[in-house]
Coordinates of C-alpha atoms in Angstrom, one line a residue:
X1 CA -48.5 62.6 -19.4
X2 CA -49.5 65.0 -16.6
X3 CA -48.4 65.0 -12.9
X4 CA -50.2 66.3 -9.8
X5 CA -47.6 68.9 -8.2
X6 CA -48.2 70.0 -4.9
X7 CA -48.4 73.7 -4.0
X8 CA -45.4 73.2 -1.4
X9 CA -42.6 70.7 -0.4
X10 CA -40.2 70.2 2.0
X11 CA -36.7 71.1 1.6
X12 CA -33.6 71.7 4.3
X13 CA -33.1 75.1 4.5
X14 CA -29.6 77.3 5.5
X15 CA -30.6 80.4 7.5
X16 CA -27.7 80.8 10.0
X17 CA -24.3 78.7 9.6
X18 CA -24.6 78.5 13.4
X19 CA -27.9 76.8 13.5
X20 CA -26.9 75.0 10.2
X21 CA -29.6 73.1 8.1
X22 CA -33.1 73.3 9.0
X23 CA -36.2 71.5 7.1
X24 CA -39.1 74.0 6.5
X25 CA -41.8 73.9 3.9
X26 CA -41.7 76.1 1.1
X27 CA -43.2 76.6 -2.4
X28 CA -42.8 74.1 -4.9
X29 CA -40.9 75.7 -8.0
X30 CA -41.8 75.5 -11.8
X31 CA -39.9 76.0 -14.2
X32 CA -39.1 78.9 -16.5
X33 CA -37.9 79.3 -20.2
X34 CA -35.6 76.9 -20.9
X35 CA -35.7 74.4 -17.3
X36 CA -37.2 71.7 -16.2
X37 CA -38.9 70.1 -12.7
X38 CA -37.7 67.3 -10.9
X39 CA -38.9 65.6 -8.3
X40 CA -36.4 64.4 -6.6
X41 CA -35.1 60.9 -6.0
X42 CA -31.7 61.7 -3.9
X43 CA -29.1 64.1 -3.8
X44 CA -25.5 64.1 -3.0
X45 CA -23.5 65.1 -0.4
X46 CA -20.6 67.1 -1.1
X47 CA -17.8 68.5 0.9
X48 CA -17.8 71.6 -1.0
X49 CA -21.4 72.0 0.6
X50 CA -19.2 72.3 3.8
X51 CA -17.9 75.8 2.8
X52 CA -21.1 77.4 2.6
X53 CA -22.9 75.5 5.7
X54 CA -19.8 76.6 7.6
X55 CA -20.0 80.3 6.6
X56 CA -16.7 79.8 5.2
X57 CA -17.6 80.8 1.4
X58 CA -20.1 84.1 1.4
X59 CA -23.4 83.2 -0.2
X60 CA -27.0 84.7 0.5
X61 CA -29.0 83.3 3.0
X62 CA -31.8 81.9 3.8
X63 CA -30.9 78.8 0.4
X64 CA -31.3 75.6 -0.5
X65 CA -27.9 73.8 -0.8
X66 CA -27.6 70.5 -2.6
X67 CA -25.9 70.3 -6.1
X68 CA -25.8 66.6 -7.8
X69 CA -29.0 65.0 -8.0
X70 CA -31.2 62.4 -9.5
X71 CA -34.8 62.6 -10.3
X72 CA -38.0 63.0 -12.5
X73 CA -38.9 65.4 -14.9
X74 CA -42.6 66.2 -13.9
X75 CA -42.6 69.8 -15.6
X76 CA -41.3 71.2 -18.7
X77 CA -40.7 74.5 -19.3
X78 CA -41.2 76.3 -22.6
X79 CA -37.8 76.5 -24.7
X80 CA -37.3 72.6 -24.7
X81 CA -38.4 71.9 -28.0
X82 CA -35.1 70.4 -29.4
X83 CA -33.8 68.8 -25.6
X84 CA -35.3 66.0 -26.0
X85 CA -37.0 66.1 -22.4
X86 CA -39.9 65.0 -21.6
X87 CA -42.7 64.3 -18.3
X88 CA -41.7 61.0 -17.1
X89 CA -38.0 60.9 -18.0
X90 CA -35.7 59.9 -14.9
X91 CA -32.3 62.6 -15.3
X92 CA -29.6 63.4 -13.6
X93 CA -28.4 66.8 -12.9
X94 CA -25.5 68.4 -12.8
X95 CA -23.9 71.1 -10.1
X96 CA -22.3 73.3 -13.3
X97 CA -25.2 75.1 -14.7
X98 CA -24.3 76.3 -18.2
X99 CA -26.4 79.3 -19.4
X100 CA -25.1 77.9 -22.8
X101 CA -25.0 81.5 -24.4
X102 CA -22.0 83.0 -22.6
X103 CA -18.9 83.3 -24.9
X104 CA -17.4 80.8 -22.9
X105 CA -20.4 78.6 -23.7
X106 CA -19.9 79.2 -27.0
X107 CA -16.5 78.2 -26.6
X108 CA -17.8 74.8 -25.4
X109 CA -16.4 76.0 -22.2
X110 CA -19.0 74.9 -20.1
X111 CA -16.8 74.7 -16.7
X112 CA -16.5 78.7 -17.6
X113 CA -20.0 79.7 -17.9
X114 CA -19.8 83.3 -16.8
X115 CA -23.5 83.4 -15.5
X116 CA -23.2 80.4 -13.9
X117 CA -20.0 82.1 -11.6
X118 CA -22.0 86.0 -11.3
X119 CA -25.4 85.1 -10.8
X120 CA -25.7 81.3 -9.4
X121 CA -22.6 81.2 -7.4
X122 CA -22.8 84.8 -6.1
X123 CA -26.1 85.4 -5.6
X124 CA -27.7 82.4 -5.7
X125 CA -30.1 82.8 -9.2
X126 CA -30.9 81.7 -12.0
X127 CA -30.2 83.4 -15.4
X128 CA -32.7 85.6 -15.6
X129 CA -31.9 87.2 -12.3
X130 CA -34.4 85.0 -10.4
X131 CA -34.4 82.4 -7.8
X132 CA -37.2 79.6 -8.1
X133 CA -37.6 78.9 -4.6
X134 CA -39.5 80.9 -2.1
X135 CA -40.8 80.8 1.2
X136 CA -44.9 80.9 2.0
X137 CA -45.0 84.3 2.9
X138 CA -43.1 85.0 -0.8
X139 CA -39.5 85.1 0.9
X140 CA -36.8 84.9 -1.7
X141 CA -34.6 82.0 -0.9
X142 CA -31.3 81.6 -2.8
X143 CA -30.8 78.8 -4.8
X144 CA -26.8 76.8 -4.5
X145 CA -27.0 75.5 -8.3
X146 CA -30.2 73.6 -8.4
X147 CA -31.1 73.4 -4.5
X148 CA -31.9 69.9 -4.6
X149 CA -31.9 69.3 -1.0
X150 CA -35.8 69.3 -1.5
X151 CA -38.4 67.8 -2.2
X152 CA -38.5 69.2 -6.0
X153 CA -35.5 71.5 -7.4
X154 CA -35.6 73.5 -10.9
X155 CA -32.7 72.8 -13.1
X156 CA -31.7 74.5 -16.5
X157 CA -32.2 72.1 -19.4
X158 CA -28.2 72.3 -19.5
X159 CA -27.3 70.4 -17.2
X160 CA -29.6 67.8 -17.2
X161 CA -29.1 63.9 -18.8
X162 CA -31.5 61.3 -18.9
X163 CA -30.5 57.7 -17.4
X164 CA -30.4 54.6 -18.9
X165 CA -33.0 52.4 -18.1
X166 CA -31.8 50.1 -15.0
X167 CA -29.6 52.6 -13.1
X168 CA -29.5 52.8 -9.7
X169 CA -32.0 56.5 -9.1
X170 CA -30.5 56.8 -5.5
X171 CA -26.8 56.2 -6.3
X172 CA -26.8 58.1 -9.7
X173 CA -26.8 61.3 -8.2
X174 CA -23.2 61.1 -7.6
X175 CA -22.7 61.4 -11.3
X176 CA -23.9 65.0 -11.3
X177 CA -20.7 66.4 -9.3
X178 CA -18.6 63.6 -7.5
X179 CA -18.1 62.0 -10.9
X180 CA -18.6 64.4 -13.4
X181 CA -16.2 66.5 -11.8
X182 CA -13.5 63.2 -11.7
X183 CA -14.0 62.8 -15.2
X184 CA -13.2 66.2 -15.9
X185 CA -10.1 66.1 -13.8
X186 CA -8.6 63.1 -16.0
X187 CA -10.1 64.5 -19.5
X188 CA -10.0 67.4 -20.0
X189 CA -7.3 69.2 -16.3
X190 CA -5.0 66.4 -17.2
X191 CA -5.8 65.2 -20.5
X192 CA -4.4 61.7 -19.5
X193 CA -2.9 59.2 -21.6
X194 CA -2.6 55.7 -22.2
X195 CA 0.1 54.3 -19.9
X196 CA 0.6 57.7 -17.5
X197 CA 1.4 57.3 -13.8
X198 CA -0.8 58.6 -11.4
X199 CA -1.4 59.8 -8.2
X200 CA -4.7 61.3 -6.4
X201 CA -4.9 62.5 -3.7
X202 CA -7.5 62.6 -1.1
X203 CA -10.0 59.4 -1.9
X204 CA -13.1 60.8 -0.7
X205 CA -16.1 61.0 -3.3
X206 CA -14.6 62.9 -6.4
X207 CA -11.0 60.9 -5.6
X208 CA -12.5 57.7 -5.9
X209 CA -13.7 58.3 -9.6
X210 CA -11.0 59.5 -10.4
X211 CA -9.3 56.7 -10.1
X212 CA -12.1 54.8 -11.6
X213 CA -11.9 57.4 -14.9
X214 CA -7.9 57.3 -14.5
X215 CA -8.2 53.4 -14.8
X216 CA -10.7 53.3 -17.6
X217 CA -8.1 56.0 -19.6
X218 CA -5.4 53.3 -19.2
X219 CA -3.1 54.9 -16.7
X220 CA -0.4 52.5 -15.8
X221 CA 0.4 53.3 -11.9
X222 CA -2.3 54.6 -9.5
X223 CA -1.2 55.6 -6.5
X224 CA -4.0 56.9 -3.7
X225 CA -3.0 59.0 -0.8
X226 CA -4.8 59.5 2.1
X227 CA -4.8 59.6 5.8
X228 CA -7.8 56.9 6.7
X229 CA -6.3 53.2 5.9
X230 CA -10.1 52.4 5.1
X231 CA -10.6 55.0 2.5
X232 CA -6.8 54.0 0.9
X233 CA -8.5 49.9 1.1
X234 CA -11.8 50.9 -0.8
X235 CA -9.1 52.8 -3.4
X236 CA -7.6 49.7 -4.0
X237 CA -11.1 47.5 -4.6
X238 CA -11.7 51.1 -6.9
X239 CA -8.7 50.5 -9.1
X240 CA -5.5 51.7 -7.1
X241 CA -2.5 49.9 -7.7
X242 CA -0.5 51.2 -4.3
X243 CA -1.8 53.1 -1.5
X244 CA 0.1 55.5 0.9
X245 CA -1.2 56.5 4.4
X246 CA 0.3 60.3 4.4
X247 CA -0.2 60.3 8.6
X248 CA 2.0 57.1 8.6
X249 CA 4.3 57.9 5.7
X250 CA 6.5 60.4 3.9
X251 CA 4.9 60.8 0.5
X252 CA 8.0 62.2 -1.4
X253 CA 9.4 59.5 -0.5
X254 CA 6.9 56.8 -1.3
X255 CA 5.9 58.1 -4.1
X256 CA 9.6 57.9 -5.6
X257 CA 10.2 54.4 -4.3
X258 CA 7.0 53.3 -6.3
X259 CA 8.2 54.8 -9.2
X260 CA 11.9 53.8 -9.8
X261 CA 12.5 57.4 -8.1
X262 CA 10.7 59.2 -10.9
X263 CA 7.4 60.6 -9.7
X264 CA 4.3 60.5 -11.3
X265 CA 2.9 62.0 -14.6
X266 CA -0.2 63.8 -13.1
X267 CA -0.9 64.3 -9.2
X268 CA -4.8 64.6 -8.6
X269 CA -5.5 67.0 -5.5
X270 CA -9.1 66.3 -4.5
X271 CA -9.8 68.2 -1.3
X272 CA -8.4 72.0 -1.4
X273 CA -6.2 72.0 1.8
X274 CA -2.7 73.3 1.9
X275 CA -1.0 69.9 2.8
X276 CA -3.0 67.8 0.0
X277 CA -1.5 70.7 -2.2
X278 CA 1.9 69.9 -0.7
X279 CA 1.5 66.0 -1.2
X280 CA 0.3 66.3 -4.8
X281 CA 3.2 68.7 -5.5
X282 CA 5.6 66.3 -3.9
X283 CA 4.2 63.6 -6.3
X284 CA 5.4 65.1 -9.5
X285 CA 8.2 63.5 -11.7
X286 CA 10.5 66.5 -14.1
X287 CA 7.8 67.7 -16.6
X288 CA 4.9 66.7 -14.3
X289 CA 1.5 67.8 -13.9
X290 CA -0.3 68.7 -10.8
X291 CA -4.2 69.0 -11.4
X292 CA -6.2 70.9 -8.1
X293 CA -9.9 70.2 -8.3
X294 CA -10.7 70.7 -4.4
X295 CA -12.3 74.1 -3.2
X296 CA -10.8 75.4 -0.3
X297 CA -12.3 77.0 2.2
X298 CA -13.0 81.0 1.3
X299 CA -10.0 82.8 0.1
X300 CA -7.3 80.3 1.2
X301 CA -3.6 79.8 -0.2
X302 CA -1.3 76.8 -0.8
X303 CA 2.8 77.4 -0.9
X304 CA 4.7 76.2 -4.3
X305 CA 7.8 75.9 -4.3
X306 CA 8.7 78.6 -7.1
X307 CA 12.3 76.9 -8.6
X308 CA 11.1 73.2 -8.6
X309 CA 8.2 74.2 -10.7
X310 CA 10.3 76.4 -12.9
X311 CA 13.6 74.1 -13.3
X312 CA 11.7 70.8 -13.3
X313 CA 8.9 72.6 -16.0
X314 CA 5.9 71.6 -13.6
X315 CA 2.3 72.4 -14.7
X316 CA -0.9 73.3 -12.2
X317 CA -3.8 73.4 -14.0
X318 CA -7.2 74.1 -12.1
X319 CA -10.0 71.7 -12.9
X320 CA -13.4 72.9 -11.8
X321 CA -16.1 70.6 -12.6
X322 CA -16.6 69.6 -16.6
X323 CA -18.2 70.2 -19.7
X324 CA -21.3 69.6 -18.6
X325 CA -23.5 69.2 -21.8
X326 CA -20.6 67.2 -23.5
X327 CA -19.4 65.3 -20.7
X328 CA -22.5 64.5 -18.2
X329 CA -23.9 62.2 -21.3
X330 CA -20.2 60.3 -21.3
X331 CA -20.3 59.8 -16.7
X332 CA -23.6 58.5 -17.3
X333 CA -23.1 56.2 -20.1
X334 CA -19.6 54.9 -18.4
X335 CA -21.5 54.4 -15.6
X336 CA -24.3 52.4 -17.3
X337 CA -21.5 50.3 -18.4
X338 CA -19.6 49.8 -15.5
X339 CA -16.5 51.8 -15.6
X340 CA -17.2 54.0 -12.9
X341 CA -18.9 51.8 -10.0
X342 CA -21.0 54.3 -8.7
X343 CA -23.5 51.9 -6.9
X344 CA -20.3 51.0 -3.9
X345 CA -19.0 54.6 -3.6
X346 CA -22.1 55.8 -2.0
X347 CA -21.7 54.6 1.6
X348 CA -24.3 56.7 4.0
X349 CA -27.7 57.5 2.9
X350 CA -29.7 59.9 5.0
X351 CA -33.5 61.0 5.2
X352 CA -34.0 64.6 4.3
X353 CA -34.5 65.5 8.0
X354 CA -31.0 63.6 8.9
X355 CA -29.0 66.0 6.3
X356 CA -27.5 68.3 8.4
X357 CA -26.3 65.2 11.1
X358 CA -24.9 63.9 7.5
X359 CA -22.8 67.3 6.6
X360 CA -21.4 67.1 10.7
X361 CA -20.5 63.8 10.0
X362 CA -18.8 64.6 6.4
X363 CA -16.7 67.4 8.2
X364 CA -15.4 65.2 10.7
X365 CA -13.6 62.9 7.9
X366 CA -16.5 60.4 8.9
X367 CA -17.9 59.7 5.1
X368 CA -16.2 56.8 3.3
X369 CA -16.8 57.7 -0.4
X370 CA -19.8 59.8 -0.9
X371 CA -23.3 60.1 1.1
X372 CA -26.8 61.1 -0.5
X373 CA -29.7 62.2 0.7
X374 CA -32.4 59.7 -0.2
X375 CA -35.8 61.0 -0.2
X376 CA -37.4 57.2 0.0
X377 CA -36.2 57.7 3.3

């Protein structure tokens, strides 16, 4: 099966966080050893996107954000022999890359891939010191994981996972980051058990499945917190079992007086500011465990209060993503079969051209769930 590729695309392009997204025609990429091309269907909308439009993270410029995606494979690279990919195949892609040769990799630590920090996340290339994207006069242009706020984006063989036949193209690329990284949160930060207490909070796009993965796991109490009575309402329809509005309420307290004064098991922090930090910390029974999985903003700090943690035995254990080869297969097939109800947490869906009025909207606290980028559109 052959596809006709054009010579250049479309994609939104970051030059100057002041100016902030731009759409220019570029090259179309191909892939090297060891990727494939997609075209692509949609891409996500993520708030750790926000960091790097903002200038708040340090990452070369002129690049191509856009890190959970959905597509076609309409190019394979050589090195796919025992993938299983193929022209034709509609994928999903994840935001953690793994080089899958690292001794973390070999670990099985996927969410550690050390090329995938030193050479994607710094420097905005792929693993053999390259970027795939460039501009028509041969301008390098960094690439934020795949770059799939384009037209067509290159992705290592990794991180990619076929779809099962019926899924929704334009919602599934949630599953690449949004979900993936809830279902890492609850599997493998937390390992969660049957008949835990929960509580998560901020209920934005990675919150809300992981409430949907915390449910399906069998936890016995869910508790979202937020500050949007809207966003706590479509936690309940999601799976929460009590909501608290942390503008309106004190969440120590709340939190206790759902739980016969006890606290929760695990606390889920899902945005990577100091008060969520303080909330999910506030959460915690005697023995608790407090599980961070939003990115703050450049080199920022949260307080901990040093003799609660120590006396009561408290845990914090960073959750960054998933195991990408082991786990993307398991988001989509719990997706497939309903678990995580991916379809109703995309809210927004934007043109290409209408990304960066997306991200302004997504810093304002204006996304309910997650928006994509649909390039129907």
């Amino acid at each position: 099966m052959s596809v006709q590729i054009p010579a250049t695309m479309r994609a939104a392009v970051l030059r100057d966080p002041k100016i902030g997204l731009q759409v220019e025609t570029i090259k179309t990429p191909h892939p090297r050893d060891g990727e494939v091309l997609i075209k692509v269907t949609a891409c996500g909308m993520c708030h750790s996107d926000l960091h790097v439009i903002g200038g708040k993270i340090a990452f070369p410029l002129p690049c191509v954000l856009g890190h959970e995606v959905t597509g076609q494979i309409v190019e394979v690279g050589p090195g796919n022999e025992q993938t299983g990919l193929h022209v034709g195949q509609n994928v999903a892609g994840a935001f953690l890359m793994p080089c899958g040769k690292c001794e973390y990799c070999a670990q099985g630590r996927d969410d550690l891939c050390a090329p995938f920090f030193d050479m994607n996340r710094i420097k905005g290339q792929l693993y053999d010191g390259h970027t795939r994207l460039f501009g028509l006069d041969n301008e390098p242009i960094a690439m934020y994981s795949m770059g799939a706020l384009s037209e067509y984006c290159v992705i290592p063989s990794t991180s990619v996972t076929a779809l099962e036949d019926g899924m929704d193209m334009v919602a599934g690329s949630i599953l690449g980051c949004a979900a993936l990284t809830g279902y890492g949160a609850v599997r493998r930060g937390a390992n969660l058990q049957y008949g835990e207490t929960v509580a998560v909070v901020a209920t934005g796009g990675i919150g809300s499945n992981i409430i949907q993965v915390a449910k399906a796991f069998g936890a016995a109490q869910i508790i979202a917190i937020d500050v949007d009575d809207e966003k706590l309402e479509a936690a309940r329809k999601l799976g929460a079992t009590d909501v608290v509005n942390s503008m309106k309420r004190n969440v120590r307290d709340e939190v206790l007086a759902l739980t016969n004064g006890r606290g929760v098991d695990v606390a889920f922090e899902a945005l990577g500011r100091p008060e969520t930090w303080t909330s999910a910390l506030d959460s915690l029974r005697d023995g608790g465990r407090m599980v961070p999985i939003g990115l703050g903003a450049g080199v920022q700090t949260a307080a901990v209060e040093i003799n609660r943690t120590v006396r009561r035995s408290q845990s914090i254990l960073g959750s960054y993503g998933a195991r990408t080869r082991q786990d993307l297969p398991t988001v989509v097939k719990m997706a497939s079969d309903g678990y995580i109800d991916y379809r109703h947490i995309v809210t927004r869906k934007f043109s290409l051209d209408q990304a960066g009025e997306g991200y302004k909207l997504l810093a304002q606290g204006k996304i309910q769930g997650r928006a994509v980028v649909d390039m129907s559109l």
